[in-house]
Coordinates of C-alpha atoms in Angstrom, one line a residue:
Chain X
D360 CA 115.5 -88.3 -113.1
Q361 CA 114.5 -86.4 -116.2
Q362 CA 116.9 -86.9 -119.1
V363 CA 115.2 -84.3 -121.3
K364 CA 114.1 -81.0 -119.8
Q365 CA 112.0 -78.2 -121.1
N366 CA 112.3 -75.6 -118.4
S367 CA 109.8 -73.1 -119.7
P368 CA 106.2 -74.4 -119.3
S369 CA 104.9 -71.6 -121.5
L370 CA 105.8 -69.0 -124.0
S371 CA 103.8 -66.1 -125.5
V372 CA 104.8 -64.5 -128.8
Q373 CA 103.2 -62.1 -131.2
E374 CA 102.3 -63.1 -134.7
G375 CA 105.1 -62.6 -137.2
R376 CA 107.8 -62.6 -134.5
I377 CA 110.3 -65.4 -133.8
S378 CA 109.4 -68.2 -131.3
I379 CA 112.3 -69.9 -129.6
L380 CA 111.6 -73.1 -127.6
N381 CA 114.4 -74.6 -125.6
C382 CA 115.3 -78.1 -124.5
D383 CA 118.2 -79.4 -122.3
Y384 CA 119.3 -83.0 -122.0
T385 CA 121.6 -84.9 -119.6
N386 CA 122.6 -88.0 -121.6
S387 CA 125.5 -87.2 -124.0
M388 CA 124.8 -90.6 -125.7
F389 CA 121.6 -89.5 -127.3
D390 CA 121.8 -90.1 -131.1
Y391 CA 118.8 -88.2 -132.4
F392 CA 116.5 -85.4 -131.3
L393 CA 113.0 -84.6 -132.4
W394 CA 110.3 -81.9 -131.9
Y395 CA 106.6 -82.8 -131.8
K396 CA 103.6 -80.4 -131.7
K397 CA 100.4 -81.4 -129.9
Y398 CA 97.0 -79.9 -130.1
P399 CA 94.3 -80.7 -127.5
A400 CA 92.5 -84.0 -128.2
E401 CA 95.1 -85.0 -130.8
G402 CA 98.2 -87.1 -130.7
P403 CA 101.6 -85.4 -131.1
T404 CA 102.6 -84.5 -134.7
F405 CA 106.2 -84.8 -135.8
L406 CA 107.7 -81.4 -136.8
I407 CA 111.5 -81.7 -137.3
S408 CA 114.4 -83.8 -136.2
I409 CA 118.2 -83.5 -136.0
S410 CA 121.0 -86.1 -135.8
S411 CA 123.6 -85.7 -133.1
I412 CA 126.2 -85.3 -135.8
K413 CA 124.6 -82.2 -137.1
D414 CA 124.2 -78.8 -135.5
K415 CA 121.4 -77.4 -137.5
N416 CA 118.4 -78.6 -139.5
E417 CA 115.9 -76.4 -141.3
D418 CA 112.4 -77.1 -142.7
G419 CA 110.4 -74.2 -143.9
R420 CA 109.6 -71.9 -141.0
F421 CA 111.1 -74.4 -138.5
T422 CA 114.8 -74.6 -137.6
V423 CA 116.4 -76.8 -134.9
F424 CA 119.8 -76.0 -133.5
L425 CA 121.9 -78.5 -131.5
N426 CA 124.7 -77.5 -129.2
K427 CA 126.2 -80.7 -128.0
S428 CA 128.8 -79.2 -125.7
A429 CA 126.0 -77.4 -123.8
K430 CA 123.6 -80.4 -124.2
H431 CA 121.0 -78.0 -125.5
L432 CA 118.7 -77.8 -128.5
S433 CA 116.3 -75.1 -129.6
L434 CA 113.4 -74.9 -132.0
H435 CA 113.0 -71.6 -133.9
I436 CA 109.7 -70.8 -135.6
V437 CA 109.9 -67.8 -138.0
P438 CA 107.5 -66.2 -138.6
S439 CA 105.2 -67.4 -135.8
Q440 CA 101.5 -67.8 -136.7
P441 CA 98.4 -68.2 -134.5
G442 CA 98.0 -71.7 -135.8
D443 CA 101.3 -72.6 -134.2
S444 CA 99.7 -72.3 -130.8
A445 CA 100.1 -75.7 -129.3
V446 CA 102.2 -77.7 -126.8
Y447 CA 105.7 -78.5 -128.1
F448 CA 107.6 -81.5 -127.0
C449 CA 111.3 -82.1 -127.3
A450 CA 112.3 -85.8 -127.5
A451 CA 115.5 -87.8 -127.8
I452 CA 116.4 -91.3 -128.9
L453 CA 119.2 -93.5 -127.7
N454 CA 119.9 -95.8 -130.6
Q455 CA 121.0 -98.7 -128.5
A456 CA 117.7 -98.5 -126.6
G457 CA 115.7 -99.0 -129.7
T458 CA 112.9 -96.6 -130.7
A459 CA 111.9 -95.4 -127.3
L460 CA 111.3 -91.6 -127.4
I461 CA 112.3 -89.9 -124.2
F462 CA 110.2 -86.7 -124.0
G463 CA 110.5 -83.5 -122.2
K464 CA 107.3 -82.2 -120.4
G465 CA 106.5 -79.7 -123.1
T466 CA 106.2 -76.0 -123.6
T467 CA 102.9 -74.4 -124.4
L468 CA 103.3 -71.8 -127.1
S469 CA 100.7 -69.1 -127.5
V470 CA 100.9 -66.9 -130.6
S471 CA 98.6 -63.8 -130.5
S472 CA 97.5 -61.9 -133.6
Chain T
K32 CA 96.9 -92.8 -146.5
A33 CA 94.9 -93.3 -143.2
G34 CA 96.7 -92.3 -140.0
V35 CA 97.1 -94.2 -136.8
T36 CA 93.7 -95.1 -135.3
Q37 CA 93.0 -95.9 -131.6
T38 CA 89.9 -97.4 -130.1
P39 CA 88.1 -96.6 -127.9
R40 CA 88.8 -92.8 -127.6
Y41 CA 87.4 -92.6 -124.1
L42 CA 87.1 -95.2 -121.4
I43 CA 85.9 -95.2 -117.7
K44 CA 86.8 -98.1 -115.5
T45 CA 86.9 -98.7 -111.8
R46 CA 89.8 -99.8 -109.6
G47 CA 90.6 -103.5 -109.9
Q48 CA 89.2 -103.9 -113.3
Q49 CA 91.2 -104.6 -116.4
V50 CA 91.2 -102.8 -119.8
T51 CA 92.3 -103.5 -123.3
L52 CA 93.1 -100.7 -125.8
S53 CA 93.6 -101.1 -129.5
C54 CA 95.8 -99.5 -132.1
S55 CA 95.9 -99.8 -135.9
P56 CA 99.1 -98.5 -137.4
I57 CA 99.5 -96.7 -140.7
S58 CA 99.4 -99.2 -143.6
G59 CA 102.8 -100.7 -144.1
H60 CA 104.2 -99.8 -140.7
R61 CA 105.4 -102.8 -138.7
S62 CA 106.4 -101.1 -135.5
V63 CA 103.9 -100.0 -132.8
S64 CA 105.0 -98.2 -129.7
W65 CA 102.8 -97.3 -126.7
Y66 CA 103.2 -94.2 -124.5
Q67 CA 101.4 -93.0 -121.4
Q68 CA 100.8 -89.3 -120.8
T69 CA 100.0 -87.9 -117.4
P70 CA 100.1 -84.4 -116.0
G71 CA 102.8 -85.3 -113.5
Q72 CA 105.1 -87.6 -115.5
G73 CA 104.5 -86.3 -119.0
L74 CA 104.9 -88.7 -121.9
Q75 CA 106.5 -92.0 -121.0
F76 CA 107.4 -95.0 -123.2
L77 CA 105.6 -98.2 -122.3
F78 CA 106.8 -100.7 -124.9
E79 CA 107.4 -101.3 -128.6
Y80 CA 106.2 -104.2 -130.8
F81 CA 107.7 -105.1 -134.1
S82 CA 106.8 -108.2 -136.1
E83 CA 104.7 -109.5 -133.3
T84 CA 107.6 -109.4 -130.8
Q85 CA 108.2 -107.0 -128.0
R86 CA 111.5 -105.3 -128.8
N87 CA 111.8 -102.8 -126.0
K88 CA 110.1 -102.1 -122.7
G89 CA 109.9 -99.0 -120.5
N90 CA 109.9 -98.8 -116.7
F91 CA 106.3 -99.9 -116.0
P92 CA 105.0 -102.7 -113.8
G93 CA 104.0 -106.1 -115.2
R94 CA 100.3 -105.1 -115.0
F95 CA 100.9 -103.3 -118.3
S96 CA 101.3 -105.7 -121.2
G97 CA 100.7 -105.7 -124.9
R98 CA 100.7 -107.8 -128.0
Q99 CA 100.9 -107.4 -131.8
F100 CA 99.1 -109.3 -134.4
S101 CA 100.2 -110.5 -137.8
N102 CA 98.5 -107.5 -139.5
S103 CA 100.6 -105.2 -137.2
R104 CA 97.6 -104.1 -135.2
S105 CA 98.4 -103.9 -131.5
E106 CA 96.6 -104.2 -128.2
M107 CA 97.6 -103.0 -124.8
N108 CA 96.2 -104.4 -121.6
V109 CA 96.3 -103.1 -118.1
S110 CA 95.2 -105.4 -115.3
T111 CA 94.1 -104.6 -111.8
L112 CA 93.6 -100.9 -112.6
E113 CA 94.8 -98.3 -110.1
L114 CA 93.7 -94.7 -109.8
G115 CA 97.2 -93.6 -111.0
D116 CA 96.6 -95.4 -114.3
S117 CA 94.3 -92.6 -115.4
A118 CA 96.0 -91.1 -118.3
L119 CA 96.1 -90.6 -122.1
Y120 CA 97.5 -93.7 -123.8
L121 CA 99.0 -93.0 -127.1
C122 CA 100.3 -95.4 -129.7
A123 CA 102.7 -94.6 -132.5
S124 CA 103.7 -96.5 -135.6
S125 CA 106.8 -96.4 -137.8
L126 CA 108.4 -98.3 -140.6
R127 CA 111.2 -99.3 -138.3
T128 CA 113.9 -99.6 -141.0
A129 CA 116.0 -97.6 -138.5
S130 CA 115.3 -96.8 -134.8
T131 CA 115.2 -93.1 -135.9
D132 CA 112.3 -93.6 -138.3
T133 CA 109.6 -91.0 -137.6
Q134 CA 106.9 -92.2 -135.3
Y135 CA 103.4 -91.2 -136.1
F136 CA 101.0 -90.9 -133.3
G137 CA 97.3 -91.7 -133.0
P138 CA 94.8 -89.5 -131.2
G139 CA 95.0 -91.5 -128.0
T140 CA 92.7 -93.3 -125.6
R141 CA 91.7 -91.3 -122.5
L142 CA 91.4 -93.7 -119.6
T143 CA 89.7 -92.6 -116.4
V144 CA 89.9 -95.0 -113.4
L145 CA 87.4 -94.3 -110.6

């Protein structure tokens, strides 16, 4: 039973436009959410995170929004660049379960120039 | 500062054999977690070691085990390999001052079981 779901396996966006990646979760006890980016033959790279007590966190071109009532979070990338093309993973942490990251299956973002 | 390193990067084994993978965390990081990535199941948590003790374990059979040394380096062992163990094995390190400390991943070890 998947607790973190990324329902769109892929997303294509033009350079300069906004990319919106979505993530849904089922466990309302999750304390913390993160986004990782992964290029082929590399490990995931941390992008941005948000605590469950916040609804928005921004870091440069990346903004994460959290809607707890809908159990939904999204990552906005503005403006999108070709170098952003990668697989994006949403992950969650349940504090009482330690540091285990629970990942979604990822969304492949392709940014064309 | 050097990142997380994993050795070997690629490994081919046959069913029934055992394998040991190694992970060196970022200097100063005391927590090492291991994850398995497969096309079907995605990224799944295996276990976490902190100060040489296993602190947390995912839902994997006992054939998967690990340990951590006093210098925080960690090894993961899989015994009696099965075809389904073919995967990318990733380790991640963190400071572990809080469970939400950022985890930094290594490049992974690609294990193929024939």
